[in-house]
Structure formats: structure tokens, C-alpha cells
Amino acid sequence: MRLLKQSLFVLTTAAIAFGQQAGTVVSVSVGNYRPIVSPASIVSGWGTGLAANTVVANTNTSGPALQLPETLGNVRLTLVDSARAAQTPGLYMVSPGQVNYVLPDPTAQGLANLTLANGTSSLNGTVLVSNVAPAIFSADGSGNGVPAAQILRITAAGQAVYEMPFRTGASTYTPAPIRVSTQGESVYVLLYGTGFRRHSLNPVIATVGGVNVPVLYAGAQSQYPGMDQINVGPLPASLAGKGVTDLQVIVDGVPANTVTISIQ
């Protein structure tokens, strides 16, 4: 969770270019930078002159006790959805070029209008809202590569052991091999993301290296507003020796960004 808190709810380190126009805010999913987002998901707004300084919300508490501020660093957002209902999103962080916020849960689907007021100027933008907009957080914040996830190993003795699916370098994350062939053990991948908690009763689909893997849970993760979680597994022993391979999740027919893991 520390990695997610540092790299996803603070300033995104990935180099993103949206062809912004002065005085506008371009909103995309914070997980994969796609332009469609969903209610109760974490959104990243991009522009210029959004805030005077970088200010991060206090997230030292978690769960229901964590209430994001509606004004941060003198920045406040107002969202008017397609049903003409006005909402005030909670803010994770603001900076001159980026604001991270949570789209309110009651937001109606369709095209919403966003206004950012920072005390000296007002900027506008639109937000395209759908029921689901699945995005998986990646370790480097780019939306690609190894996921910001956890590996849960249940040993033959019933002990729960948590591992990380990546190794860290000076500024990189590379897949760490995941052992799946040991007899009597079960291995699960706990993925974190946003935009899929409102899925229908249809099954959420996950594949690893093209092999279907059960999805045990797909919904809200209670620690931080807007964060979702998908528990995938157990990984079948037939994946042993697969090496670096794709992990794909599809929610109500909408594919999330593809991430990669390594199977030993």
C-alpha cells in the first residue's frame, strides 16, 4: 500500500501529453490514462496553471475515517453531470500541472462538465463517464509493465505469505519470478486499481498468459476512496515456466490495461 500511496495518489512520474489547450482540464483515469472514467473512481486532471503549488491531502488515516478535502491548496472542483446534478469531488493532490480526484459515486453516466477554481482563475473541461472503466495500477505509475500488486501464497501448512511481483532498481520495476509449481501451495495475485467496482453480475474475466484464471473478488478496496481490488487465482500449475507474460482483466466486456508478471 505504501507504493500506491506514494506513486499513485501523489504526482504521477510518467510523462503524459494530452495536447492541452490553455484554460482547460483534461480528465483521464489515474490508472491507465484512458479518457473514460467511472463513478467512485480515481481521476487525474491535467492542464497548466491548475494550482500555485503541489499540495497532497493527508491520508495518514484510512478506511471510512479517511475523508478527502473538497478544497486543497486553494483548488476546488465542481462537476455538473449529464443529469445536471452538481457534485464536488474530493481531492488527493493538486499541482500546477495535475490534480488527482475521486469522481463522486452519484455521478450520472454521459458527458459531465468540470470547473476548476484556484482563487485566481477558473479552468474548464469535460469528463466522459461510463458505468465501468477498469484500470490496473502499475508499479511505475505508467499504466504498463508490472502491476502494483501483491502475491498471496497459501502454503501447504495453511500459512499466508505475502510477496511482491516486482524487483526495484534505481528508477525501474522489473517482474520478480512467481513460483507456482510447489505441490500443496496456492498462489493468488491481488491487483489494485480503479473503475471496476460497479460491474454487473456478469463474471469478471482474468487471463494469465492466455489461460483463464478464477476471479475471487472484484470490488471496492476499503482503505482509500476510489481504490478497487481484484483477487485472481489460484494460479494453475500449468503456468509454471511461462516466464514474463501478460495478465489481462476484462470487466463487463471492457478490457483493463494489460500488465505483466513473471511465472517461474
Coordinates of C-alpha atoms in Angstrom, one line a residue:
M1 CA 0.0 0.0 0.0
R2 CA 2.9 2.4 0.6
L3 CA 3.9 2.2 -3.1
L4 CA 0.3 3.0 -4.2
K5 CA 0.1 5.9 -1.7
Q6 CA 3.4 7.4 -2.9
S7 CA 3.2 6.9 -6.6
L8 CA -0.5 7.0 -7.5
F9 CA -2.1 9.4 -5.1
V10 CA 0.7 11.9 -5.4
L11 CA 2.3 13.4 -8.5
T12 CA 2.4 11.0 -11.4
T13 CA 6.0 10.5 -12.6
A14 CA 5.0 9.2 -16.1
A15 CA 5.5 11.5 -19.0
I16 CA 2.0 12.3 -20.2
A17 CA 1.0 14.6 -23.1
F18 CA -2.6 15.3 -23.9
G19 CA -2.4 18.2 -26.3
Q20 CA -3.9 20.5 -23.7
Q21 CA -5.3 23.9 -24.5
A22 CA -4.7 26.8 -22.2
G23 CA -7.5 27.2 -19.6
T24 CA -8.7 23.6 -19.9
V25 CA -8.5 20.5 -17.8
V26 CA -8.2 17.0 -19.4
S27 CA -9.5 14.2 -17.2
V28 CA -8.4 10.6 -17.5
S29 CA -8.2 7.5 -15.3
V30 CA -5.3 7.7 -12.9
G31 CA -4.6 4.0 -13.5
N32 CA -4.2 3.9 -17.3
Y33 CA -4.7 7.5 -18.6
R34 CA -7.7 6.5 -20.8
P35 CA -10.3 9.2 -21.3
I36 CA -13.3 7.2 -20.0
V37 CA -13.8 7.1 -16.2
S38 CA -16.5 5.8 -13.9
P39 CA -18.2 7.0 -10.7
A40 CA -16.3 6.3 -7.5
S41 CA -13.0 6.0 -9.4
I42 CA -9.8 8.0 -9.1
V43 CA -9.3 10.5 -11.9
S44 CA -6.3 12.6 -12.9
G45 CA -6.9 16.0 -14.4
W46 CA -4.1 17.6 -16.5
G47 CA -3.5 21.2 -17.6
T48 CA -1.4 24.2 -16.9
G49 CA -1.8 26.7 -14.1
L50 CA -4.1 24.4 -12.2
A51 CA -2.6 25.3 -8.8
A52 CA 0.1 27.6 -7.4
N53 CA 2.0 24.7 -5.6
T54 CA 1.9 21.0 -5.1
V55 CA -0.2 20.0 -2.1
V56 CA -1.1 16.5 -1.1
A57 CA -4.0 15.5 1.1
N58 CA -3.4 14.0 4.5
T59 CA -4.0 10.2 4.0
N60 CA -2.5 9.0 7.3
T61 CA -5.9 7.6 8.3
S62 CA -7.7 5.1 6.1
G63 CA -11.0 3.4 5.6
P64 CA -14.3 5.1 6.4
A65 CA -12.3 7.6 8.5
L66 CA -10.5 9.0 5.5
Q67 CA -12.4 11.9 4.1
L68 CA -10.7 13.7 1.2
P69 CA -10.8 17.5 1.3
E70 CA -13.0 19.3 -1.2
T71 CA -10.6 22.2 -1.2
L72 CA -6.9 21.7 -1.3
G73 CA -4.2 24.3 -2.0
N74 CA -6.9 26.8 -2.7
V75 CA -8.2 24.5 -5.5
R76 CA -11.8 23.3 -5.7
L77 CA -13.6 21.3 -8.4
T78 CA -17.2 21.4 -9.4
L79 CA -18.7 18.7 -11.6
V80 CA -22.1 19.0 -13.3
D81 CA -23.1 15.6 -14.7
S82 CA -25.3 14.7 -17.6
A83 CA -28.4 14.8 -15.3
R84 CA -27.4 18.4 -14.4
A85 CA -26.6 17.4 -10.8
A86 CA -23.7 19.3 -9.2
Q87 CA -21.0 17.4 -7.3
T88 CA -17.8 18.4 -5.5
P89 CA -15.1 15.8 -5.9
G90 CA -12.6 15.0 -3.1
L91 CA -9.0 15.8 -3.9
Y92 CA -5.9 13.6 -3.4
M93 CA -3.4 16.1 -4.6
V94 CA -3.1 19.3 -6.6
S95 CA -0.1 20.7 -8.5
P96 CA 0.4 23.3 -11.3
G97 CA 0.0 20.6 -14.0
Q98 CA -2.1 17.8 -12.4
V99 CA -4.9 17.2 -9.9
N100 CA -6.0 13.8 -8.7
Y101 CA -9.6 13.5 -7.5
V102 CA -12.3 11.0 -6.9
L103 CA -15.3 11.1 -9.1
P104 CA -18.4 11.2 -6.8
D105 CA -20.3 8.0 -6.7
P106 CA -23.7 9.5 -7.7
T107 CA -22.3 10.9 -10.9
A108 CA -24.6 10.1 -13.9
Q109 CA -23.2 8.4 -17.0
G110 CA -22.5 10.6 -20.0
L111 CA -20.6 13.8 -20.6
A112 CA -20.0 15.9 -17.4
N113 CA -18.7 19.4 -17.2
L114 CA -15.8 20.1 -14.8
T115 CA -14.8 23.5 -13.5
L116 CA -11.5 24.1 -11.5
A117 CA -11.3 27.2 -9.4
N118 CA -8.0 28.1 -7.8
G119 CA -8.6 31.6 -6.4
T120 CA -7.0 33.4 -9.3
S121 CA -8.5 31.7 -12.3
S122 CA -11.2 29.3 -13.5
L123 CA -10.5 26.4 -15.9
N124 CA -13.0 24.1 -17.6
G125 CA -13.1 20.7 -19.0
T126 CA -15.3 17.7 -19.8
V127 CA -15.4 14.2 -18.2
L128 CA -16.7 11.2 -20.1
V129 CA -18.4 8.9 -17.5
S130 CA -19.3 5.2 -18.0
N131 CA -20.5 2.6 -15.5
V132 CA -17.1 0.8 -15.5
A133 CA -13.7 2.0 -16.7
P134 CA -11.3 -0.7 -15.4
A135 CA -7.7 0.3 -14.8
I136 CA -5.0 -1.6 -13.0
F137 CA -2.3 0.3 -11.2
S138 CA 1.3 -0.4 -12.4
A139 CA 4.3 -0.2 -10.2
D140 CA 5.9 2.7 -12.1
G141 CA 2.7 4.7 -12.5
S142 CA 2.7 4.4 -16.3
G143 CA -0.2 2.0 -16.7
N144 CA 2.2 -0.5 -18.3
G145 CA 4.6 -3.2 -17.1
V146 CA 4.5 -4.9 -13.7
P147 CA 1.4 -4.2 -11.5
A148 CA 1.5 -2.5 -8.2
A149 CA 0.1 -5.7 -6.7
Q150 CA 0.7 -8.3 -4.0
I151 CA 1.2 -12.1 -4.3
L152 CA -0.5 -14.2 -1.7
R153 CA 0.9 -17.6 -1.2
I154 CA -1.0 -20.1 1.0
T155 CA 1.5 -22.8 2.0
A156 CA 0.7 -26.5 2.4
A157 CA 0.5 -25.8 6.1
G158 CA -2.1 -23.1 5.6
Q159 CA 0.2 -20.2 6.3
A160 CA -0.4 -16.9 4.4
V161 CA 2.8 -15.4 2.9
Y162 CA 2.8 -12.1 1.0
E163 CA 5.3 -11.4 -1.8
M164 CA 5.9 -8.6 -4.3
P165 CA 5.6 -9.3 -8.0
F166 CA 8.5 -7.0 -8.9
R167 CA 12.0 -6.0 -8.1
T168 CA 13.0 -2.4 -7.8
G169 CA 16.1 -0.7 -9.3
A170 CA 17.2 2.9 -9.3
S171 CA 14.2 4.0 -11.2
T172 CA 12.7 0.8 -12.7
Y173 CA 10.5 -2.1 -11.7
T174 CA 11.1 -5.5 -13.2
P175 CA 9.0 -8.6 -12.8
A176 CA 10.1 -10.9 -9.9
P177 CA 9.6 -14.7 -10.7
I178 CA 6.5 -16.1 -9.1
R179 CA 6.7 -19.8 -8.1
V180 CA 3.5 -21.8 -8.8
S181 CA 4.7 -25.4 -9.1
T182 CA 5.2 -26.3 -5.5
Q183 CA 2.8 -29.1 -4.5
G184 CA 0.2 -28.2 -1.9
E185 CA 0.5 -24.4 -2.3
S186 CA -2.0 -22.0 -3.7
V187 CA -0.8 -18.7 -5.3
Y188 CA -3.0 -15.6 -5.8
V189 CA -2.4 -12.2 -7.4
L190 CA -4.0 -9.3 -5.5
L191 CA -4.4 -6.5 -8.1
Y192 CA -5.2 -2.9 -7.2
G193 CA -6.9 -0.4 -9.5
T194 CA -9.9 1.8 -10.0
G195 CA -13.1 1.9 -12.1
F196 CA -14.5 -1.6 -11.8
R197 CA -16.5 -1.7 -8.5
R198 CA -19.8 -1.1 -10.3
H199 CA -19.5 -4.1 -12.5
S200 CA -22.7 -6.1 -13.3
L201 CA -23.4 -9.7 -12.2
N202 CA -21.6 -11.0 -15.2
P203 CA -18.3 -12.6 -14.3
V204 CA -15.1 -10.6 -14.3
I205 CA -12.6 -12.4 -16.6
A206 CA -8.9 -12.7 -16.0
T207 CA -6.3 -14.4 -18.1
V208 CA -2.6 -15.1 -17.4
G209 CA -0.6 -16.0 -20.5
G210 CA -3.9 -16.6 -22.3
V211 CA -5.0 -19.1 -19.6
N212 CA -8.3 -18.3 -17.8
V213 CA -7.8 -17.8 -14.0
P214 CA -10.6 -17.5 -11.5
V215 CA -11.5 -14.1 -10.1
L216 CA -12.5 -14.5 -6.5
Y217 CA -13.3 -10.8 -5.8
A218 CA -13.6 -7.6 -7.8
G219 CA -14.8 -4.6 -6.0
A220 CA -14.0 -1.7 -3.6
Q221 CA -10.8 -1.8 -1.6
S222 CA -11.8 -0.2 1.7
Q223 CA -8.5 1.6 2.6
Y224 CA -8.6 4.5 0.2
P225 CA -11.5 6.3 -1.5
G226 CA -11.8 5.2 -5.2
M227 CA -9.4 2.3 -4.9
D228 CA -10.6 -1.1 -6.1
Q229 CA -9.2 -4.6 -5.8
I230 CA -9.3 -7.8 -7.9
N231 CA -8.1 -11.1 -6.4
V232 CA -7.0 -13.5 -9.1
G233 CA -6.2 -17.2 -8.6
P234 CA -5.1 -19.7 -7.7
L235 CA -2.6 -19.6 -10.5
P236 CA -2.7 -23.1 -12.2
A237 CA 0.5 -25.2 -12.0
S238 CA 0.3 -25.5 -15.8
L239 CA 1.7 -21.9 -16.0
A240 CA 5.0 -23.0 -14.5
G241 CA 7.9 -21.9 -16.6
K242 CA 5.8 -19.4 -18.6
G243 CA 8.3 -16.6 -17.8
V244 CA 7.3 -13.0 -18.4
T245 CA 3.7 -12.9 -19.6
D246 CA 0.6 -10.8 -19.8
L247 CA -2.1 -10.5 -17.2
Q248 CA -5.4 -9.3 -18.6
V249 CA -8.7 -8.4 -16.9
I250 CA -12.0 -7.7 -18.6
V251 CA -14.9 -6.1 -16.8
D252 CA -18.3 -6.2 -18.4
G253 CA -16.7 -6.5 -21.8
V254 CA -14.2 -3.6 -21.2
P255 CA -10.5 -4.6 -21.0
A256 CA -8.3 -3.0 -18.5
N257 CA -4.8 -2.0 -19.3
T258 CA -2.6 -5.1 -19.7
V259 CA 0.1 -5.7 -17.0
T260 CA 3.0 -8.2 -16.9
I261 CA 4.1 -10.8 -14.4
S262 CA 6.8 -13.5 -14.4
I263 CA 5.9 -17.1 -13.7
Q264 CA 8.8 -19.3 -12.6

